Structure formats: C-alpha cells, structure tokens
Coordinates of C-alpha atoms and ligand atoms in Angstrom, one line a residue:
X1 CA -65.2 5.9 -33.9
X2 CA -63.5 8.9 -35.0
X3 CA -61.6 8.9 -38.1
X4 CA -58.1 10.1 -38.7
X5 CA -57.4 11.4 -42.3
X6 CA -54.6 9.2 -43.9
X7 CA -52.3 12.1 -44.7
X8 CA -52.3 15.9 -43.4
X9 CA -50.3 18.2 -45.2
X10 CA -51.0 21.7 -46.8
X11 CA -52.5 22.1 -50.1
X12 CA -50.3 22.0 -53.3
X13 CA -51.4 25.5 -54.0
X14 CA -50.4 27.3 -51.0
X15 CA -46.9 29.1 -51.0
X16 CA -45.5 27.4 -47.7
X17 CA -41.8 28.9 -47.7
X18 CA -39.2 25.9 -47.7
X19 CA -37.9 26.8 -44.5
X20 CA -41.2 25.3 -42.9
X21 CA -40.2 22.4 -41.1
X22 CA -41.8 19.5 -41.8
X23 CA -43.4 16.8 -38.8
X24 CA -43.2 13.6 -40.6
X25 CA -44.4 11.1 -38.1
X26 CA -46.5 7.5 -38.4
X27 CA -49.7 7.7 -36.8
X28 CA -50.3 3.8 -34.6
X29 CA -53.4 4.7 -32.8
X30 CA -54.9 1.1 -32.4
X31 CA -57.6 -0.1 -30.5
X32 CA -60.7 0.8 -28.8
X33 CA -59.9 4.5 -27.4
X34 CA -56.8 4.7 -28.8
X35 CA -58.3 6.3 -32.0
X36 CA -60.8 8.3 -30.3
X37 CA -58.1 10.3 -27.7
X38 CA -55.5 10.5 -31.4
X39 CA -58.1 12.3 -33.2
X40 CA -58.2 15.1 -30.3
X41 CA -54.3 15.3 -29.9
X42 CA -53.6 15.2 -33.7
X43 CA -56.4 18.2 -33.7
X44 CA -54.6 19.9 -30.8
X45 CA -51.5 19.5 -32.7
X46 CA -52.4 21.4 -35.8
X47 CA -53.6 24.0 -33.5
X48 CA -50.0 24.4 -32.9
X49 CA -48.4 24.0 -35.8
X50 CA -50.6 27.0 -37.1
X51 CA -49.6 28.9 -34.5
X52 CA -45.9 27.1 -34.6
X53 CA -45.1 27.7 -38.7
X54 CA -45.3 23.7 -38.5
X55 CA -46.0 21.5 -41.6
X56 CA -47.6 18.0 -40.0
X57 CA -47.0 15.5 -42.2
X58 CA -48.4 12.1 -41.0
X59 CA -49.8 8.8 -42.0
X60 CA -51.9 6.3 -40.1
X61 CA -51.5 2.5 -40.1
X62 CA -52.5 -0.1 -38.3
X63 CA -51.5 -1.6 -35.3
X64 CA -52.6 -4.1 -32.3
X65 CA -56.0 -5.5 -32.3
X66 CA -56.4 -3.2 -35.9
X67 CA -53.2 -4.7 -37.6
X68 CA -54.8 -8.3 -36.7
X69 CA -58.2 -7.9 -37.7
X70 CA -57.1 -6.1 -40.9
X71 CA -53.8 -7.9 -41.8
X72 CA -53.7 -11.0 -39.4
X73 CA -50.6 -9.8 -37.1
X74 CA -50.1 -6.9 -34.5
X75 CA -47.5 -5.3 -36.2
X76 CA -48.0 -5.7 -39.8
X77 CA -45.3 -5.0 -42.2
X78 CA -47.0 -2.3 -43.9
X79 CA -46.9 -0.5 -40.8
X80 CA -43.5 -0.9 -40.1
X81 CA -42.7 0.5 -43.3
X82 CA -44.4 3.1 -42.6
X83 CA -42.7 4.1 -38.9
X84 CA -39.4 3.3 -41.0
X85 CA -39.9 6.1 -43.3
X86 CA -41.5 8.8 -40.6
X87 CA -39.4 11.0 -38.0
X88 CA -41.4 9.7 -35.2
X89 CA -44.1 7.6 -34.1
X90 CA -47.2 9.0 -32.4
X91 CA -48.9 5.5 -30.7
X92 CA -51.8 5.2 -29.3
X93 CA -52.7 2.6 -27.4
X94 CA -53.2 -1.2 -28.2
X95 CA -55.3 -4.5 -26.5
X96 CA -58.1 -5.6 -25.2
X97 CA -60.7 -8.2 -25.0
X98 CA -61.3 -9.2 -28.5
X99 CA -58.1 -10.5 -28.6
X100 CA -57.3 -11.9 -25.2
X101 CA -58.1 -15.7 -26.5
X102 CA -55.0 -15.5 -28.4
X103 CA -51.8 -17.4 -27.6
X104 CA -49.5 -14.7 -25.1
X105 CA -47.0 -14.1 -27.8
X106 CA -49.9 -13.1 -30.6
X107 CA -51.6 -10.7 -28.2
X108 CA -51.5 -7.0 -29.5
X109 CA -49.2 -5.7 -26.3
X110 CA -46.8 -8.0 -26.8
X111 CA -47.1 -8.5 -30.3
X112 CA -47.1 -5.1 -31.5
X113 CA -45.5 -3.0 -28.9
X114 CA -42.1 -5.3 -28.0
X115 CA -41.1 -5.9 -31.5
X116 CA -41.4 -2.3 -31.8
X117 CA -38.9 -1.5 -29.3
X118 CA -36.7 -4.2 -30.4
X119 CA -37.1 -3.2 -34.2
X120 CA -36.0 0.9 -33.8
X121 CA -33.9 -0.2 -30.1
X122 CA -36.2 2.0 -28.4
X123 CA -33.6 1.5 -25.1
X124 CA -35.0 4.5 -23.2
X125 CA -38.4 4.9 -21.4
X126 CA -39.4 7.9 -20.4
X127 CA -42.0 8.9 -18.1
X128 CA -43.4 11.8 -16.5
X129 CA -44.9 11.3 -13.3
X130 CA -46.2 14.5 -12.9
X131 CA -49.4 15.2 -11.1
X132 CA -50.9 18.7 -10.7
X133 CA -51.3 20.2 -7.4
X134 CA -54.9 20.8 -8.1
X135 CA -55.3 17.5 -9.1
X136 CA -54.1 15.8 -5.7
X137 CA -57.1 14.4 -4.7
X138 CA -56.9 12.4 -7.5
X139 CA -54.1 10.2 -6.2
X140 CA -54.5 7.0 -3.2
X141 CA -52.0 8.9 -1.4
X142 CA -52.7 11.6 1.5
X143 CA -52.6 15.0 0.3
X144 CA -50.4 16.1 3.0
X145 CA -47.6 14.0 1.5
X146 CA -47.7 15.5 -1.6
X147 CA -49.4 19.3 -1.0
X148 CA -47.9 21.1 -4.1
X149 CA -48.5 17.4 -6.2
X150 CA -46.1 15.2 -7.8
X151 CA -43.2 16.5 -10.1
X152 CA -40.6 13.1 -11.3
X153 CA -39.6 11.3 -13.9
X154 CA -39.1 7.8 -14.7
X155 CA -36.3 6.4 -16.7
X156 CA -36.6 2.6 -17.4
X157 CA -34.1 0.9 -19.8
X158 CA -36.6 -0.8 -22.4
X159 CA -34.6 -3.2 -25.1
X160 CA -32.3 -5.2 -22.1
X161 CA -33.1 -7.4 -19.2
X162 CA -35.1 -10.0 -18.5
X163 CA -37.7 -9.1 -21.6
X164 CA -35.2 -9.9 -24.4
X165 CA -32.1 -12.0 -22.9
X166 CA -31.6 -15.5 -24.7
X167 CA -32.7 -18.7 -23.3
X168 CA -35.9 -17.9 -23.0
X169 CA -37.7 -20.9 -23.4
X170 CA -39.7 -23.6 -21.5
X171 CA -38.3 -27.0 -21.7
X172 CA -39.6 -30.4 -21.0
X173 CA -36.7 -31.9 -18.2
X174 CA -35.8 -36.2 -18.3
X175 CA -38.1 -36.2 -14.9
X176 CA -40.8 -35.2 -17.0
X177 CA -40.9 -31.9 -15.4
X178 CA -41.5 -28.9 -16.9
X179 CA -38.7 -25.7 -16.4
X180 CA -39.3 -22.4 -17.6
X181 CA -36.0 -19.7 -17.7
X182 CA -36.1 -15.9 -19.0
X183 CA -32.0 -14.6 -18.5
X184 CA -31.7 -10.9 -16.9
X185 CA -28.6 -9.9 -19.0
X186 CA -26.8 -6.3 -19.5
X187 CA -24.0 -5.1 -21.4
X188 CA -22.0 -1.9 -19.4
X189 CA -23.0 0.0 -23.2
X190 CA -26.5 -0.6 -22.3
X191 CA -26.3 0.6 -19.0
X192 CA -23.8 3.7 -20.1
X193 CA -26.4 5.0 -23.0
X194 CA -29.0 4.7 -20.9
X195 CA -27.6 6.7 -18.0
X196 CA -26.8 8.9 -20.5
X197 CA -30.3 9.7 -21.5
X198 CA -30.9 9.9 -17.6
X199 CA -28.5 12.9 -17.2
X200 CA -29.6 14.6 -20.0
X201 CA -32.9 14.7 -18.5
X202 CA -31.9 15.6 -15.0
X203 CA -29.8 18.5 -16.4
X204 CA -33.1 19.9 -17.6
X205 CA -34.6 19.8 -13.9
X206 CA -33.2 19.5 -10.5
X207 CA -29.9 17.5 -11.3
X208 CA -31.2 14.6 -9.1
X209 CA -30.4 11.3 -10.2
X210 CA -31.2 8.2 -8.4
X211 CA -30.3 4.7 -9.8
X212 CA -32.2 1.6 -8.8
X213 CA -31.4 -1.8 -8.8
X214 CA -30.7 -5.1 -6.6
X215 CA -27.0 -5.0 -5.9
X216 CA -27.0 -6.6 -3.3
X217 CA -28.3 -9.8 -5.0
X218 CA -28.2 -9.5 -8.6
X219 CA -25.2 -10.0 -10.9
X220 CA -26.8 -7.5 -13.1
X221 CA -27.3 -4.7 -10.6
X222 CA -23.4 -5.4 -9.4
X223 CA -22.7 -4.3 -12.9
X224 CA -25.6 -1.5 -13.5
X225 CA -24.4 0.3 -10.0
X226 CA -21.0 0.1 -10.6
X227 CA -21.1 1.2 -14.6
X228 CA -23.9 4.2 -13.5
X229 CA -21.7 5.3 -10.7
X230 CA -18.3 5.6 -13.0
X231 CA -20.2 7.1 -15.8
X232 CA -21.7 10.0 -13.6
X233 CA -18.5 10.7 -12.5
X234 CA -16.1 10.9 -15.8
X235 CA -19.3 12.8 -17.6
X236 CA -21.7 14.6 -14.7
X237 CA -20.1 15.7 -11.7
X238 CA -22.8 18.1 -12.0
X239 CA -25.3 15.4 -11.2
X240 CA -26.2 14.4 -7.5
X241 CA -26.3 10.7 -7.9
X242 CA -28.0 8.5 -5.8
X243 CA -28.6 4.8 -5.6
X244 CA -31.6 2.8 -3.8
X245 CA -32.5 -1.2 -3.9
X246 CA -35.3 -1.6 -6.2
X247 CA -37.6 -3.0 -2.9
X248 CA -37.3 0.3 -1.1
X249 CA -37.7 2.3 -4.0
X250 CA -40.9 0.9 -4.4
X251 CA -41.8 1.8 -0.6
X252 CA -40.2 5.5 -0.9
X253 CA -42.2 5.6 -4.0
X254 CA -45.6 5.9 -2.0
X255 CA -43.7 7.3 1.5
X256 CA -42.9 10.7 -0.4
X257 CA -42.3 10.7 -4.2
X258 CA -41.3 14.3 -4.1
X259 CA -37.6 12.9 -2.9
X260 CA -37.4 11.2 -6.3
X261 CA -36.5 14.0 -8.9
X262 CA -35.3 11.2 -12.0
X263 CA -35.2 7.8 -11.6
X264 CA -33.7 5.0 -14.0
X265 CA -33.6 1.7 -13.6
X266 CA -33.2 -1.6 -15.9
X267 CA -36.3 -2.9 -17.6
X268 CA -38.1 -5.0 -15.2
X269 CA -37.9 -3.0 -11.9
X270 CA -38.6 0.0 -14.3
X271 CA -42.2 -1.4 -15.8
X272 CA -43.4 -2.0 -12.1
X273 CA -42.2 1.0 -10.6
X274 CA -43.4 3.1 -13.7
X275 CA -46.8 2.0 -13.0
X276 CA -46.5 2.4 -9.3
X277 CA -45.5 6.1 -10.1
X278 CA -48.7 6.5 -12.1
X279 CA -51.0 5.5 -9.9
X280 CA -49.5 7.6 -7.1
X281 CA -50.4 10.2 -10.0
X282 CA -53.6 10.0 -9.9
X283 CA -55.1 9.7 -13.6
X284 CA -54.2 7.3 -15.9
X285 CA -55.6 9.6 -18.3
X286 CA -52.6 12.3 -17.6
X287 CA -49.5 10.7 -18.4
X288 CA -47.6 10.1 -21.5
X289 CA -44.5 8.8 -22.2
X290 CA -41.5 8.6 -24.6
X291 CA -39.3 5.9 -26.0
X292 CA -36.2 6.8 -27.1
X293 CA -34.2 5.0 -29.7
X294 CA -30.5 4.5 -30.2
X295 CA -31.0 5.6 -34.1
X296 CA -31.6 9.6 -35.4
X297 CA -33.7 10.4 -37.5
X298 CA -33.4 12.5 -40.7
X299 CA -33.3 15.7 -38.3
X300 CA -30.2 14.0 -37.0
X301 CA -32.9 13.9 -33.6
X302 CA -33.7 10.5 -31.4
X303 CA -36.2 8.8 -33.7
X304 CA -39.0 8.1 -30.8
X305 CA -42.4 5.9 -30.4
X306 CA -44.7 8.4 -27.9
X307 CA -47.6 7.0 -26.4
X308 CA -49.9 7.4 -23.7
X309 CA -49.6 5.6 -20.6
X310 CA -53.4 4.4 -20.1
X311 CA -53.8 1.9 -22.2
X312 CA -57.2 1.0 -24.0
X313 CA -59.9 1.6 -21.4
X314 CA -61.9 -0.6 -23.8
X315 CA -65.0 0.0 -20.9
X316 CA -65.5 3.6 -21.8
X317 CA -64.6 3.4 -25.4
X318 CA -66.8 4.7 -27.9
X319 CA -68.5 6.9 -25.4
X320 CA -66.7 10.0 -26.1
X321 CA -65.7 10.4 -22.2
X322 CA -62.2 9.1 -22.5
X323 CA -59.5 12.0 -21.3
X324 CA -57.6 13.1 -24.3
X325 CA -54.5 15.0 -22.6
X326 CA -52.3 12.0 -22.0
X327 CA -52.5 11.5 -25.9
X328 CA -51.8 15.2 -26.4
X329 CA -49.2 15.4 -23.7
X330 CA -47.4 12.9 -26.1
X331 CA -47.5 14.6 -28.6
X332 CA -45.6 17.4 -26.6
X333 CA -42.9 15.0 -26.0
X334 CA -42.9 13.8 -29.7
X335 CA -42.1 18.2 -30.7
X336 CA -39.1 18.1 -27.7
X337 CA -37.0 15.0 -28.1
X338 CA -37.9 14.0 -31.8
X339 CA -38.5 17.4 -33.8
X340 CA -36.4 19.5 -31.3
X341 CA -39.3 22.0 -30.9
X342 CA -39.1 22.8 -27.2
X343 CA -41.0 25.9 -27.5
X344 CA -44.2 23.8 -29.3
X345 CA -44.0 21.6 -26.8
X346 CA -44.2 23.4 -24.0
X347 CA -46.5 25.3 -25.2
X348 CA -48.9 22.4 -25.0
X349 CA -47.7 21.4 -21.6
X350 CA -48.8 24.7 -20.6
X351 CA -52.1 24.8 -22.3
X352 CA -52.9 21.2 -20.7
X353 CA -52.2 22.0 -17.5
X354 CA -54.1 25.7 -17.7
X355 CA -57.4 23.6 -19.2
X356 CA -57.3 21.3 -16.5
X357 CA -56.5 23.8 -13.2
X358 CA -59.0 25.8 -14.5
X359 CA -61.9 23.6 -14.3
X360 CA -62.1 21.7 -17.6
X361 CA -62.1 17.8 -16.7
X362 CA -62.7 15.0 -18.4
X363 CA -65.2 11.9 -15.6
X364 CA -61.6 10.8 -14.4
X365 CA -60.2 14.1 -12.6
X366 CA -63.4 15.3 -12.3
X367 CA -64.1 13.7 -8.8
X368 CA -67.7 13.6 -8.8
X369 CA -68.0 17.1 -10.2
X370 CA -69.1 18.4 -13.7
X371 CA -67.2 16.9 -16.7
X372 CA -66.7 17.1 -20.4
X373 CA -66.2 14.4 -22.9
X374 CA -63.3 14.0 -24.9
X375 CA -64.1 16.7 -27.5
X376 CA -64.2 18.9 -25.3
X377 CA -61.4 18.7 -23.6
X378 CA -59.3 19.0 -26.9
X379 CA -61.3 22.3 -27.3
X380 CA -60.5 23.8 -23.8
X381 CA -56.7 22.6 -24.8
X382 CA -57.3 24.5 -27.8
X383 CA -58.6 27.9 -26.4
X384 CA -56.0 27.3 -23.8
X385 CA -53.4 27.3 -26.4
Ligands
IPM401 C1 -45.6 -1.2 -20.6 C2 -46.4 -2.4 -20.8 C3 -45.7 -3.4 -21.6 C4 -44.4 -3.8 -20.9 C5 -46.4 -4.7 -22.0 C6 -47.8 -4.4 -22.6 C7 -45.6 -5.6 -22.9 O1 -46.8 -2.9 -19.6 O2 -45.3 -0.5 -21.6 O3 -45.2 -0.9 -19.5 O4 -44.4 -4.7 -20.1 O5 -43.4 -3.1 -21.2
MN402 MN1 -46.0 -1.8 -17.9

C-alpha cells in the first residue's frame, strides 16, 4: 500500500521567501483505498504548489479501521490533535469489512467520521454533482435528459437533525416492549448559517437556490421553510429561491437534474439525496466533497474536513486500479474554501476534467474501453496541469 511521508515541507536550506504561504493540513487517509487514491492527490498537489509558490505542510495520522487496529478507536486522540492544530483536513476514506463485526457505534463510519463533524461543527456539506458531458454514459439515466451532463451542487446541513438530537436511545417499556426514538430537532441559527453557506455558493454559479424539506408534515421543515425563506429575503434578493418536498425532490432528481442549480436541505433528506445525486453522476470515483465548519482557521478561512465521496471500495483495493480524481478533486476544494486559493484550485478542476475528456480513464469511466491504473491517472492530472 502506498506510503505517505509523515511531514512534507521544503528543506531547511532552501531560501523560501516568508511570504510563501503555508498549507498546513492533517492528512486522515484511512482504510483500504483511501491511502492508495491520497498518495496520488497529495502528489498532484505538490505539482501545484510548485507551480502555485505553495509550501504543503501536512501530517498523516490515523483514522477508521487504521486508528482501531493501531490505537483501539476510530478516532484516536492523537489524531484529533493533530486536525486541531492543521488549517484543514484532507480525509480519505474510512470502513470496511474487517471491522463490520463491531458494535454500530464502534464501526469506523460512525466512529470516526460523526464525532468529527460534531468535534470542529462541520454544519455544512458540500457536494458537487457534477458529471462531464463526455462522461454521460456513465450515469443510469438516458443521455438525452442530460446531453451536456450534470452541473449542481448539494448542500446538506451535517451537525443537526435526526443524527445528533437528544433522546436518542432505546428503551425497555413496562409491556416488556422494546421503543427505539432518534429526535429531528433544529434551531432557526442552524438553519440561518447554513442557508448562508448555500447562498454564498449560489452566488458563485447560477443564483439558483432550491430548499428542500417536508413542510407539509414535519415541525422541523415548518421552521426550515419559513427561516430559509425570510433569510433569502433580508440578505439575497439576488437569489431565485425555490422550495420542493423532500419526496419530489428525490423524483425531479432523476426526471432532469439540470433544473436543480444548488440544493440544501437538513441532514437526513440531505445524506439520501446526496447519494441519489451521485449515482445520477455516474462515477463514484469523480466526486468529492467539503464540510464546512462554523470555526476559522488561523487564515481567518472555514476550517474544513474534504473527502471523497466513494468510500473504501475495499474490492479493488490494493490493485492499483482505483480512480484517484475524486481524492484530488478534494483537494481542489480544500485550496478554495480553506486556504482561499481559488486560482490553485481551479487549476486542478481544469486539469481533471482535461485528463479525463481527453481519453485518460481509470476501469470505472472507462466503459469497457482502455484504462489506466491509479498512477497513472495522477500522471495524466499532472501533465494536464
Ligand atoms: C455520508 C455517510 C455518513 C453519513 C455515514 C458513514 C455515517 O453516509 O457521509 O454521507 O450518514 O453521513
Ligand atoms: Mn451518506
């Protein structure tokens, strides 16, 4: 499995000027091909920052299935320490079958990856669901929905809702039966900030926002509609707002995704539509993600976990073939929303996108035809660049 060095950073004896700024991020790259797709991004990255003026300064640590063979939980302290005292977190991805006799609550998703969000209130989720138009043919839905591809964003709150709210519990009732509960719960704050990051990120495309929830059932949704709607309008009249029931959504979703431009939603509605989004998107392999947290970090920037939105693929690990670009496509996002390097990061998008439409694929978006292992994809991201 490839190895990532425990520190990068220049030499002592080279005369970097001070005004060099400095990427200071924790490296979480976890299990099975989470390692293997980091090692390729983090190579792409100091491609980059070469070309950028960039000093990368990161350290690795252990996480998931790693942080419990190596230190007994999923999120060790050590590594928490570590993402503490970074800018950023680059994540890779964490699970798998080794560890799926463990209790729920000790398994590396949920162990490592909740406490996470709960730790640096990493409230806002963002995803890309962006699918190249060369690249339809990777997605279940007909081409002629979607002839110049998919082009949205996803928006899920991520520390709120139904994941976190208190009682959650299963309790043993005087009948003898047994009653489970988990509380949906939102403060208006909750809602406002994250509709807040949802504008800012509709400002940077179409100025398309649609909220979705369950209004016309949920207590919740009463509340998320009404706080969205008066929030857009004292702070974006700019923005076209939209809202949708979270059971249509789900149907427009595969009907025509280009009438979605950004989407955000509370936490539940937002993990299942975020994965419906993907698959519409063809590969796995493409699509990264951000989580943004309430806190700055020393940049005065969101601090941020980035992370691909694949997951493990523990099948193909080891066999060099995984696709590297989701990885490096976080690392894009990482530059933009926690370093503030727009140009870098584009840069990358760019580079991915010209690798790929020009013929260099990885088994997954290769349908059928010649591919290239993982390697090699970083290197046709690399001459790209
Ligand atoms: C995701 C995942 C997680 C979630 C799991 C692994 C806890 O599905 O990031 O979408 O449900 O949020
Ligand atoms: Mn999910």
């Amino acid at each position: 499995m490839a190895k990532i060095p425990f520190t990068f950073a220049p030499p002592a004896d080279t005369d970097t000027p001070f005004s060099m700024p400095t990427l200071k991020f924790a490296v979480l790259a976890g299990d099975y091909i989470g390692p293997e797709v980091m090692a390729e991004a983090l190579r792409v990255l100091e491609h980059v920052a070469g070309q950028e003026g960039l000093v990368l300064q990161h350290t690795a640590a252990d996480v998931g299935g790693a942080g419990i063979d190596n230190h007994g939980k999923a999120l060790p302290d050590s590594t928490l320490r570590i993402c503490e005292s970074s800018d950023a977190i680059l994540f890779g991805s964490v699970g798998g079958p080794k560890w799926e006799k463990l209790p729920p609550k000790e398994q590396p998703e949920r162990a490592a990856l909740l406490p996470i969000r709960k730790h640096f209130t990493l409230f806002a989720n963002i995803r890309p669901g962006l699918l190249y138009k060369e690249l339809t043919a990777a997605s279940p839905i007909k081409t002629d929905r979607i002839p110049e591809g998919i082009d949205m964003v996803c928006i899920r709150e991520l520390t709120g809702g139904l994941y976190f709210g208190k009682p959650k519990e299963t309790t043993t009732l005087p009948d003898g039966d047994l009653q489970a509960v988990d509380t949906m719960i939102y403060r208006k704050s909750e809602i406002e900030r994250i509709t807040a990051t949802a504008i800012a990120t509709a400002r940077t495309r179409k100025h398309k926002l649609c909220s979705i929830d369950k209004a016309n059932v949920l207590e919740t949704s009463v509340l998320w509609r009404k706080t969205v709607t008066e929030y857009v309008a004292k702070h974006a009249p700019d923005i076209e707002l939209t809202h949708m029931y979270v059971d249509n959504a789900a149907m427009q979703l595969v009907r025509g995704p280009n009438q979605f431009d950004v989407i955000v939603t509370e936490n539940m509605f937002g993990d299942i539509l975020s994965d419906e989004m993907a698959v519409i998107c063809g590969s796995l392999g493409m699509l990264s993600s951000a989580s943004l947290g309430a806190g700055k970090n020393s940049l005065g920037l969101p601090f941020g976990l980035y992370e691909p939105a694949g997951g493990t693929a523990p099948d193909i690990a080891g066999k060099g073939i995984a696709n590297p670009c989701a990885q490096i496509l976080s690392t894009a996002l990482m530059l933009r929303h926690s370093f503030g390097l727009d140009r870098a990061a584009s840069r990358i998008e760019v580079a991915v996108k010209k690798a790929v439409t020009s013929g260099s694929r990885t088994a997954d978006i290769a349908f059928g035809g010649a591919s290239i292992g993982t390697r090699a994809m970083a290197d046709a991201v690399i001459s790209a660049l």
